[in-house]
Coordinates of C-alpha atoms and ligand atoms in Angstrom, one line a residue:
X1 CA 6.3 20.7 -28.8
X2 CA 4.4 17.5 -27.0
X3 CA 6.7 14.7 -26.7
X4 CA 5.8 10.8 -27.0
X5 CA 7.2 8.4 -25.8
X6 CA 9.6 6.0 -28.0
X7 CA 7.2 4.0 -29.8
X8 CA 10.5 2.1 -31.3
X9 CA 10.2 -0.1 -28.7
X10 CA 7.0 -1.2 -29.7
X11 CA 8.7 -2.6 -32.8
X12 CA 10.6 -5.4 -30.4
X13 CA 9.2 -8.6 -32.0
X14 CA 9.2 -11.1 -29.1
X15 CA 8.9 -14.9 -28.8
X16 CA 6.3 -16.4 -26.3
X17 CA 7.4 -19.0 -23.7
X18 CA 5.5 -21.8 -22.4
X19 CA 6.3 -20.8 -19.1
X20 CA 3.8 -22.3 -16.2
X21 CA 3.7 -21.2 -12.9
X22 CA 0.4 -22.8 -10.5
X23 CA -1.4 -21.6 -7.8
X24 CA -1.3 -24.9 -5.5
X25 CA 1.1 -23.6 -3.4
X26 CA -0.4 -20.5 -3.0
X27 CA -1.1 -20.6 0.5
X28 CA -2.3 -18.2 3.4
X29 CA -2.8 -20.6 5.4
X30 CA 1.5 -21.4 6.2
X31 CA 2.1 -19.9 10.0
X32 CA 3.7 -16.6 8.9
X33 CA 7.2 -15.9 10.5
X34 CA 5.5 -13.0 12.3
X35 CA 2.6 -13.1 14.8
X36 CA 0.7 -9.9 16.6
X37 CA -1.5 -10.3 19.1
X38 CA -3.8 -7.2 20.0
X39 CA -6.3 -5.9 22.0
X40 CA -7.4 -2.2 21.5
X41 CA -9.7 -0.4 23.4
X42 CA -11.0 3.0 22.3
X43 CA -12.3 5.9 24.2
X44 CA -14.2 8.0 22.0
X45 CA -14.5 10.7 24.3
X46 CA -10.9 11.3 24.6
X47 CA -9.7 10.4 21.4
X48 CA -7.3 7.7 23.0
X49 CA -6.5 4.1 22.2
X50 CA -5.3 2.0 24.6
X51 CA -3.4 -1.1 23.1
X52 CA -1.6 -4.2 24.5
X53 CA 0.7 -5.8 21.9
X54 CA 2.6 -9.1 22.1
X55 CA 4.6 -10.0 18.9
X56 CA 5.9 -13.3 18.4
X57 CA 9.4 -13.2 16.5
X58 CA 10.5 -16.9 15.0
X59 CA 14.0 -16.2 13.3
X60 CA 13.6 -17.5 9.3
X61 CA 16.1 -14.7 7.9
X62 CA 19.2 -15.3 9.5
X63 CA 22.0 -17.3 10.6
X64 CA 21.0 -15.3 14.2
X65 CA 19.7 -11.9 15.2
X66 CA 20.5 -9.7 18.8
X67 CA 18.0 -7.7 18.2
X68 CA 14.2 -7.0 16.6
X69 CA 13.9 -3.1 15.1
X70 CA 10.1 -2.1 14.7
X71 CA 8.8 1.2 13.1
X72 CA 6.2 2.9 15.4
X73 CA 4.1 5.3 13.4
X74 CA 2.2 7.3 15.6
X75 CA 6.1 8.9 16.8
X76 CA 5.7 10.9 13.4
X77 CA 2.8 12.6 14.8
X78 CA 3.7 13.6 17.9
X79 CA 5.6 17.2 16.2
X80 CA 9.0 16.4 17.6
X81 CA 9.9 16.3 13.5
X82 CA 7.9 17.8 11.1
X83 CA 4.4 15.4 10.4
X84 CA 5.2 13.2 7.5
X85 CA 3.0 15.1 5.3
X86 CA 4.5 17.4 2.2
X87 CA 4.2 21.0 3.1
X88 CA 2.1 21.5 -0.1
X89 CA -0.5 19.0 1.6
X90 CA -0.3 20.3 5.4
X91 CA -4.0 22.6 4.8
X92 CA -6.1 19.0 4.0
X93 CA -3.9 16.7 6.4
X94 CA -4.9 19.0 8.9
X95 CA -7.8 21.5 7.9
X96 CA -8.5 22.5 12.2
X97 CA -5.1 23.4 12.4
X98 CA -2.0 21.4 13.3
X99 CA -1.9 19.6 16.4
X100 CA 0.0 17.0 17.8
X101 CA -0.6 13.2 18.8
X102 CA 1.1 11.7 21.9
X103 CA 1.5 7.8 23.6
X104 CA 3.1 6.8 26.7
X105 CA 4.4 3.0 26.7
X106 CA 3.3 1.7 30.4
X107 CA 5.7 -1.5 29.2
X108 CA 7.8 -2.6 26.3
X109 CA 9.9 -6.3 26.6
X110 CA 9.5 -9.9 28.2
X111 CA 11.2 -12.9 29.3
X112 CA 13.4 -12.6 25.9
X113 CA 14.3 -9.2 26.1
X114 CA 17.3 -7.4 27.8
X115 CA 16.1 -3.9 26.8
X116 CA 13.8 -1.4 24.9
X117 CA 15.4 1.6 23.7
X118 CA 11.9 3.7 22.3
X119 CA 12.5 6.4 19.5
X120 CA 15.8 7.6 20.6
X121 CA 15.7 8.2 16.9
X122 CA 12.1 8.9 15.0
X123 CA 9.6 6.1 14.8
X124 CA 12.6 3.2 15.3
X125 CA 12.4 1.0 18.6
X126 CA 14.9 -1.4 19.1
X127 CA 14.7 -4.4 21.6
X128 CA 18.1 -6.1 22.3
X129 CA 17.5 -9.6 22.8
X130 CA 18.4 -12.0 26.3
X131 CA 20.5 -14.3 24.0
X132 CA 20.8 -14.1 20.5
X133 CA 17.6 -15.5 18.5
X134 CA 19.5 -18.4 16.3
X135 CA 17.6 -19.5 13.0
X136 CA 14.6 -21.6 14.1
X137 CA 14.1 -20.1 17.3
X138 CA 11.1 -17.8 18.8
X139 CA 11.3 -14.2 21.1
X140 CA 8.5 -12.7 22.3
X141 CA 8.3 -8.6 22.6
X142 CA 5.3 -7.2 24.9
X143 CA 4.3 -4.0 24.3
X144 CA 1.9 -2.2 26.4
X145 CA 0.8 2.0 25.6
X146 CA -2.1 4.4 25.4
X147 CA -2.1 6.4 22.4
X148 CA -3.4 10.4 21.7
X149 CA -4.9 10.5 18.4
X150 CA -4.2 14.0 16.4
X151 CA -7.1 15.6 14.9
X152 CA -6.4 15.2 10.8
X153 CA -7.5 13.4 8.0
X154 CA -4.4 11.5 7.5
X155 CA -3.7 7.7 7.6
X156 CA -3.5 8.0 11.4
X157 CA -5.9 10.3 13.8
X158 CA -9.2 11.3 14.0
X159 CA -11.5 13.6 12.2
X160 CA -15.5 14.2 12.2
X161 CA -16.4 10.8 10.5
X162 CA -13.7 8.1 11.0
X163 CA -11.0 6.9 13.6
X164 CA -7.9 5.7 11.4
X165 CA -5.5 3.4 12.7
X166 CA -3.0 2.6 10.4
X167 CA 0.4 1.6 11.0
X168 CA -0.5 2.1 14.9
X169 CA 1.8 -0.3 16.6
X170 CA 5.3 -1.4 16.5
X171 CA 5.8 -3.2 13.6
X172 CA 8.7 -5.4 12.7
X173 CA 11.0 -4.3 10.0
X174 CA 11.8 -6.9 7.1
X175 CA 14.8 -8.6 7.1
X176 CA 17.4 -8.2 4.1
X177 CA 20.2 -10.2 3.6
X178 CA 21.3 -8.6 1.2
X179 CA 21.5 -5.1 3.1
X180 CA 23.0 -7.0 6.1
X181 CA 19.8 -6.4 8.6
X182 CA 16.3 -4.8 9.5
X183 CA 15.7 -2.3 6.7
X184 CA 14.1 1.0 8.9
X185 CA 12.6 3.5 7.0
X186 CA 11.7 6.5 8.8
X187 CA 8.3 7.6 7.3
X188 CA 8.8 9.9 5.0
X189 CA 6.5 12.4 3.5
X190 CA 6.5 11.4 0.1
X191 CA 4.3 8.3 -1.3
X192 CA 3.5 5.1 1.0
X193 CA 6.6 5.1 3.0
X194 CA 5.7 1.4 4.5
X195 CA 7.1 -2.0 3.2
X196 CA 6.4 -4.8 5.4
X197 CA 6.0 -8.6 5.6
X198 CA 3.2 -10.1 5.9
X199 CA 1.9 -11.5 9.4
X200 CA -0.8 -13.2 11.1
X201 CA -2.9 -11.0 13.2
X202 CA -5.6 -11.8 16.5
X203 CA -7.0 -8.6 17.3
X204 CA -9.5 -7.9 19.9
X205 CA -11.3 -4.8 20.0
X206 CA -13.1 -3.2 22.2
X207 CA -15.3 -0.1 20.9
X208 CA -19.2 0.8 21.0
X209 CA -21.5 -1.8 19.5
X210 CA -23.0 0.1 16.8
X211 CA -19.8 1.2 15.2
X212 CA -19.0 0.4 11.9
X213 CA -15.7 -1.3 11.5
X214 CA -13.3 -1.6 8.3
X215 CA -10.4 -4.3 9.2
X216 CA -8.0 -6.2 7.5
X217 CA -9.0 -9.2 9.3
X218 CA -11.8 -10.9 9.7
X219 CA -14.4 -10.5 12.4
X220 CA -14.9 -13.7 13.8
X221 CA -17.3 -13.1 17.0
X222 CA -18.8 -10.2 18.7
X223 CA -20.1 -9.6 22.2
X224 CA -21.3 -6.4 23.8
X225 CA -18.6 -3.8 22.9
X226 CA -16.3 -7.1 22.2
X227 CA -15.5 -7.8 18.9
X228 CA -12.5 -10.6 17.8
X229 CA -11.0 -10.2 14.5
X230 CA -8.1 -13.1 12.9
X231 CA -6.2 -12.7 9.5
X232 CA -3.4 -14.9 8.3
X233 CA -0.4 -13.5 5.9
X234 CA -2.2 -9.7 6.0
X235 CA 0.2 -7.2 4.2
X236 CA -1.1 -4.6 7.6
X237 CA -3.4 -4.6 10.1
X238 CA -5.8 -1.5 9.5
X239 CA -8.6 -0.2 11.2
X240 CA -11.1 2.3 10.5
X241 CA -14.0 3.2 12.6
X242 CA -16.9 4.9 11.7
X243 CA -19.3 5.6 14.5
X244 CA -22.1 6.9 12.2
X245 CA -21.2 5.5 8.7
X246 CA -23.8 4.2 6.6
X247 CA -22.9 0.3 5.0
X248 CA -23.7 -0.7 1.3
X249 CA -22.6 -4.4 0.7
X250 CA -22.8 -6.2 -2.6
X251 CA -21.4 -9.5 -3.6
X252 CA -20.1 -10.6 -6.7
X253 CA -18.1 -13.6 -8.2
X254 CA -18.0 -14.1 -4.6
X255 CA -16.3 -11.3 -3.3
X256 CA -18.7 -9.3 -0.6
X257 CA -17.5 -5.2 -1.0
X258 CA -18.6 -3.4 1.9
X259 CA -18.5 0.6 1.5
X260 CA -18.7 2.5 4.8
X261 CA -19.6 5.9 3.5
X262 CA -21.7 9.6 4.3
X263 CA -24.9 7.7 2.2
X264 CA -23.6 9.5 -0.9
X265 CA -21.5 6.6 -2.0
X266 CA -23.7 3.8 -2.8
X267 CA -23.3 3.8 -6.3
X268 CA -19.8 2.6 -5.8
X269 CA -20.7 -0.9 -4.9
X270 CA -21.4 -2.4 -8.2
X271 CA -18.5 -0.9 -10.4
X272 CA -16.6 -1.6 -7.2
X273 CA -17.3 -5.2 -7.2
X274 CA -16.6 -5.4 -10.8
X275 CA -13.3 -4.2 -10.6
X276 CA -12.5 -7.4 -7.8
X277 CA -14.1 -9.6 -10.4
X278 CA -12.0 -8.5 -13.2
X279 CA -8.9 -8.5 -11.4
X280 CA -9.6 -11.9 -10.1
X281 CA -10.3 -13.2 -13.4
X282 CA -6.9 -11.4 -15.1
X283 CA -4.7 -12.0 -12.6
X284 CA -5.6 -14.9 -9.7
X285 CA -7.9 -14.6 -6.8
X286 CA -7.5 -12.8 -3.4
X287 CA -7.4 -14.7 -0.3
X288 CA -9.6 -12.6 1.5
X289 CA -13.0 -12.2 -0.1
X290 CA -14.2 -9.6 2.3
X291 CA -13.1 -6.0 1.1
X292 CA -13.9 -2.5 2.8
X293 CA -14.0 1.1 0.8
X294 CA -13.7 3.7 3.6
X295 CA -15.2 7.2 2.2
X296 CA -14.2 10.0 5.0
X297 CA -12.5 13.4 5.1
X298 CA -8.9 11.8 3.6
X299 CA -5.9 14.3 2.8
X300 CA -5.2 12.5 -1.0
X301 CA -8.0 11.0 -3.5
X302 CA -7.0 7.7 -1.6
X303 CA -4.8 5.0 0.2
X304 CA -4.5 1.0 -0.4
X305 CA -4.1 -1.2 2.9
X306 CA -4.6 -4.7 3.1
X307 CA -8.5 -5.8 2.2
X308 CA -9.1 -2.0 3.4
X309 CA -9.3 0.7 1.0
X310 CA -9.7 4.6 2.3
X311 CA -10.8 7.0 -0.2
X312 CA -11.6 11.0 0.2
X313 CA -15.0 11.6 0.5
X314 CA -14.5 15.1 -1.7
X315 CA -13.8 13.2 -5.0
X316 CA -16.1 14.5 -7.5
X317 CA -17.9 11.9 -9.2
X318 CA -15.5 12.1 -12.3
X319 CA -12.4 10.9 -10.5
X320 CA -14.5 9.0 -8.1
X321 CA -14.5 5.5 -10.4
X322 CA -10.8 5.6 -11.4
X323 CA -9.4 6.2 -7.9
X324 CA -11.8 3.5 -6.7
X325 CA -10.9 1.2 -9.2
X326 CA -6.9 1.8 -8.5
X327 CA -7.2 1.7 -4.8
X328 CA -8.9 -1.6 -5.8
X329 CA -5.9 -3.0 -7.7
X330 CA -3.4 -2.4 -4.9
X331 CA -4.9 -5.5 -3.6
X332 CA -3.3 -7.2 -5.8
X333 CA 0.0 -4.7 -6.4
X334 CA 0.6 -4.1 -2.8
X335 CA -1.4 -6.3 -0.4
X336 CA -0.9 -9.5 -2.3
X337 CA 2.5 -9.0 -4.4
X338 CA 4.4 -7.1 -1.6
X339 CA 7.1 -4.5 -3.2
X340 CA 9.3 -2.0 -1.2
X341 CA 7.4 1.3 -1.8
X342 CA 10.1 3.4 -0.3
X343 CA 13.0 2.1 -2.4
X344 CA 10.8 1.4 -5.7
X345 CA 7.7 3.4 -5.5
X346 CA 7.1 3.0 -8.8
X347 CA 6.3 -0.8 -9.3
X348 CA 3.0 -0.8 -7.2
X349 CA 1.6 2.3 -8.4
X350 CA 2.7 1.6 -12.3
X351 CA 1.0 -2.0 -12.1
X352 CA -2.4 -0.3 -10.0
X353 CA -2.2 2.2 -13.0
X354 CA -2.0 -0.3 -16.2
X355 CA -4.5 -2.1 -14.3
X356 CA -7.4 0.6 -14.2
X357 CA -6.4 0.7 -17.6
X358 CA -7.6 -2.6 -18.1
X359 CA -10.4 -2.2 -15.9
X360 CA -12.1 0.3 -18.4
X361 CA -11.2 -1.2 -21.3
X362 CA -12.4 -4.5 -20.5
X363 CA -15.7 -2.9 -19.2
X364 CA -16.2 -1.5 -22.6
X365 CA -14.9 2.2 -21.8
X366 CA -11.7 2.2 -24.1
X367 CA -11.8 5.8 -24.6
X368 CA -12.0 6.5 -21.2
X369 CA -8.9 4.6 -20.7
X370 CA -7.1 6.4 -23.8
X371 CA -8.1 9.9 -22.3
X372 CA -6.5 8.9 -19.0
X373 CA -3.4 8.0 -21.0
X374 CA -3.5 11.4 -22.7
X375 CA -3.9 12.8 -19.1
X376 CA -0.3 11.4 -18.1
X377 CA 0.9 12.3 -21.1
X378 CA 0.1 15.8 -20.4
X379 CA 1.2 15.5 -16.5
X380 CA 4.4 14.8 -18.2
X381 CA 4.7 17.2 -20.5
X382 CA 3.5 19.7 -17.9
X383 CA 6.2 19.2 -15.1
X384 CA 8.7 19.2 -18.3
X385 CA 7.5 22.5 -19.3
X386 CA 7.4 23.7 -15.7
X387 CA 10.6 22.5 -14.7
X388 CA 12.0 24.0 -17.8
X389 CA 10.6 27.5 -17.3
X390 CA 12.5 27.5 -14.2
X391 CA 15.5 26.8 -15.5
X392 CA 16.0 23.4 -13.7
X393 CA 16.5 19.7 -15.8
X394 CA 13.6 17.9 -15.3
X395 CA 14.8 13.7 -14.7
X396 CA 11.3 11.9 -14.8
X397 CA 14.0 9.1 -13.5
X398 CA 11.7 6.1 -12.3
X399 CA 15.0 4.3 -10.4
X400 CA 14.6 6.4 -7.2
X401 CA 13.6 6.2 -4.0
X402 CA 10.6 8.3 -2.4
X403 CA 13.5 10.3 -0.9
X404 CA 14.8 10.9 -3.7
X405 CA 11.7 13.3 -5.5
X406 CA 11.8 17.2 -5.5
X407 CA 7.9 17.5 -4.6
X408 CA 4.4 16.3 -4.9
X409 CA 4.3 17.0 -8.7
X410 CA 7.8 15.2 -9.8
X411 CA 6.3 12.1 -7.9
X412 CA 3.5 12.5 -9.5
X413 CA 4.3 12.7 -13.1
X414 CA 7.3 10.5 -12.6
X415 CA 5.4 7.3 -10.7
X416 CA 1.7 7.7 -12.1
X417 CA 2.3 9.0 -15.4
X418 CA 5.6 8.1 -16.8
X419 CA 6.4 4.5 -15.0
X420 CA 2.3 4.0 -16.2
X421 CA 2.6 4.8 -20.0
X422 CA 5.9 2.5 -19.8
X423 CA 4.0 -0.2 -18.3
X424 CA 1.6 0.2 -21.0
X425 CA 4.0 0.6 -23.7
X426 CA 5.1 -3.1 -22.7
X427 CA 1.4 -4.2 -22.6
X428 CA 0.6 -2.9 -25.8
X429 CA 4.5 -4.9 -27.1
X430 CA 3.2 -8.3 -25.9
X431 CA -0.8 -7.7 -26.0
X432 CA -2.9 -6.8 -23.1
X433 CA -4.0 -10.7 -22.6
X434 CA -0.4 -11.5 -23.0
X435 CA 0.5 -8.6 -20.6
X436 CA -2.1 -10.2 -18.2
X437 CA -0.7 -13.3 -17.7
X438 CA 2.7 -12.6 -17.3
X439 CA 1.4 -10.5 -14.1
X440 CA -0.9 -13.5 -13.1
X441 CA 2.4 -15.5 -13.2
X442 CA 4.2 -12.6 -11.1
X443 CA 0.7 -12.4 -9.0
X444 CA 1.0 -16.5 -8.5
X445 CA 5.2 -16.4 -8.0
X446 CA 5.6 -13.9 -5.2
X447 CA 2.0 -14.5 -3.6
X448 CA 1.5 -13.2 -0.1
X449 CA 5.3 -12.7 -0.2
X450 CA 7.6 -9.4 -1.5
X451 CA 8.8 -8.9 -4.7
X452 CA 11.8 -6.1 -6.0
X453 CA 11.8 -4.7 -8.9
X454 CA 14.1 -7.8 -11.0
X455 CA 11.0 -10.3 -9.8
X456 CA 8.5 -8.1 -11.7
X457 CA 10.7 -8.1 -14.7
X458 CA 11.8 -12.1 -14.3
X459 CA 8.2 -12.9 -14.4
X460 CA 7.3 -11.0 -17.8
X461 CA 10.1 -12.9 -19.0
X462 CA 8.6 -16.1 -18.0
X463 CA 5.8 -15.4 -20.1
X464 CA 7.5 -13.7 -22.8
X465 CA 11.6 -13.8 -23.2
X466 CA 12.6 -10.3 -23.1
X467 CA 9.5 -8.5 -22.0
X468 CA 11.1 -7.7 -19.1
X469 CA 13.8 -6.2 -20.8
X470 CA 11.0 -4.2 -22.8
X471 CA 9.4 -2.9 -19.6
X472 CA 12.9 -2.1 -18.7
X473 CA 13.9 0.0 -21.1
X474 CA 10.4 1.8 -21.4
X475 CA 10.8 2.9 -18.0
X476 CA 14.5 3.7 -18.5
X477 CA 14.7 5.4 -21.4
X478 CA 13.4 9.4 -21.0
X479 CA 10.7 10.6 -23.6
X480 CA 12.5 13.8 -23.8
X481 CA 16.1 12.4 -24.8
X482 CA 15.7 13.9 -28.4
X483 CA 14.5 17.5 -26.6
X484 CA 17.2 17.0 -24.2
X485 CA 20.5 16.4 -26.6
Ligands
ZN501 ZN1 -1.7 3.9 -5.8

């Protein structure tokens, strides 16, 4: 018997607010607390990356701080744990066979450092401070290491058609209060286990002239083999390289796409630019109006970074627009609206969800977007089923962490499907204009800054009172409760 979900919640008649929020403070241009300085250089022929870091530190979350904890990314590689890649994925992460990546740090500290302790545990470097950074004041770390790329078509290594660097270098933790310090998350192998600040970036890069580059900054001059790259209040610093990609650029409503693809992809550009129009115009406009598409040998149908999305170059043209077009929307769910996508996976990839919703219904495609509805319904109803057969009770519980999911499928059907037919469920309660504007208010409120999962729901409310409470309880309540008692 197919289930629904509780359409009584639709019946929640709600009163608009006149709630206001503008854009004039919305501003990348505000030093960011965080500064990286980096120069790469890449040798091709044996798949290293040499990288020298500096990362300027000025203390604006607490009363004072003894040390600075960064995540280091390429340590999950390196095969001392298992890669941070689900077992059911390990074939496509690594389709030559699994092999392991390596770096040796030459130095790691400064004048304000006592000491560098370097992934006694997993991915976490810790450098104990001289003195104690008071609020105000400004460390420097220098970091200073060659990196061995594994062979894999995963968010960082090397494969036939692109270099990926993401996540490469040590990267500050944020800073909660409210959890009493750094907030380390070891990278997981479940969803996007990253949740950073933003921070300004100068990246130098040395690699051959004819490359084709994908950054999240911009590229401000080039020389032979030189090129310089700046970006303020960037979500992450990604790179991709493409030594023999093929570029198709189009601009629209002022926003210049650039897809580095095989030359099988160059249909992409226009819908592509359409889908930054449309977001621009629903919810408010990016600060970066260069954006890269990546096609190359990827292990899922794709990955969000800041102004950098990657996508798998084996989508078949079906699922090619709709993973395109969500990719596209992390920019705004992700990149400009930060959220903690280990602790709340769902509230990124629900919004990037609702939002290709929108996408093909405002382009005229309305039964596209109702069979993609039906297709979560079924992913739902599916793993249900499945779970059942097995004799196990299936929770579909949205609340958790990406530690907290069985597999691939119950994150699946729990973050894409369920927590996105909720989300709709609210859109549908308040209309999809109405729906649009509370997120442009969210979008606006929390811009180039981190929102949790009460900021989302505040903001619905500032456009409607108690459509947060809605979107609550759509993602709270199961759709199998009357199966279940
Ligand atoms: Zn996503």
């Amino acid at each position: 018997m197919k289930k629904i979900l509780p359409i009584f919640l639709t019946a929640l008649i709600l009163s608009p607010l006149l709630a206001f929020v503008s854009c004039e403070d919305c501003d990348a241009e505000t030093p960011s607390a965080v500064s990286y300085e980096l120069a790469v250089a890449v040798d091709d022929a044996e798949n290293k990356v040499s990288i020298d870091q500096t990362v300027t530190v000025t203390n604006t979350f607490a009363e004072k701080t003894d040390e600075l904890v960064f995540a280091f990314y390429p340590d999950a590689f390196t095969l001392k744990t298992p890669p941070p890649i689900d077992s059911v994925m390990m074939s496509q992460a690594y389709p030559h066979g699994i092999n392991a990546g390596s770096y040796a740090f030459l130095q790691a500290g400064g004048d304000d450092v006592k000491s560098v302790s370097l992934c006694a545990s997993p991915c976490k470097i810790v450098a104990k401070l001289s003195s104690p950074l008071k609020r105000g004041q400004t460390a420097k770390v220098r970091f200073s290491f060659d990196l061995i790329l594994p062979l894999c078509n995963a968010r960082y290594g090397y494969n036939d058609f692109s270099i990926n660097l993401t996540f490469f270098f040590p990267q500050l933790c944020r800073y909660d209060e409210k959890d009493g310090g750094f907030l380390f998350y070891g990278y997981e192998e479940t969803g996007d286990p990253f949740a950073f600040d933003c921070a300004d970036y100068r990246l130098t890069l040395d690699c051959p002239n004819d490359w084709q580059v994908a950054c999240s900054a911009d590229e401000i001059t080039r020389d032979i083999g030189k090129r310089v790259y700046t970006g303020s209040s960037l979500r992450d610093l990604s790179l991709f390289l493409c030594p023999d990609a093929q570029v198709t650029e189009v601009t629209e409503d002022g926003y210049t796409v650039c897809i580095l693809h095989d030359g099988t992809r160059a249909q992409v550009a226009e819908y592509a630019a359409n889908a930054f129009s449309l977001f621009s115009d629903s919810f408010c406009e990016l600060p970066a109006k260069r954006q890269y598409l990546v096609f190359t040998p990827f292990m899922t149908a794709g990955a969000e970074y800041c102004n950098v999305a990657v996508l798998s170059d084996a989508l078949s043209f079906a699922d090619t627009e709709k993973t395109v077009v969500h990719e596209i929307a992390h920019q705004w769910w992700y990149s400009l609206v930060g959220s903690d996508q280990v602790s709340a996976p769902w509230q990124d990839e629900a919004l990037a969800q609702w939002s290709t919703l929108l996408y093909f219904e405002k382009r005229g495609m309305k039964s596209y977007a109702d069979a993609l509805k039906k297709s979560w319904q079924d992913c739902c109803d599916d793993y249900v089923e499945n779970m059942r057969s097995l004799g196990e009770i299936p929770s579909l519980d949205v609340f958790r962490s990406t530690t907290d999911y069985r597999d691939p499928t119950d994150y699946f059907a729990t973050v894409y499907c369920k927590a996105a037919l909720a989300t709709d469920l609210a859109a549908d309660s308040i209309t999809h204009d109405g729906f649009c504007k509370a997120l442009s208010f969210y979008a606006k409120k929390h811009f180039l800054s981190f929102a949790d999962e009460n900021a989302l729901f505040s903001s619905l409310d500032d456009y409607e009172q108690g459509a947060g409470n809605l979107l609550k309880s759509a993602l709270s309540v199961s759709p199998y409760r009357a199966d279940s008692e």
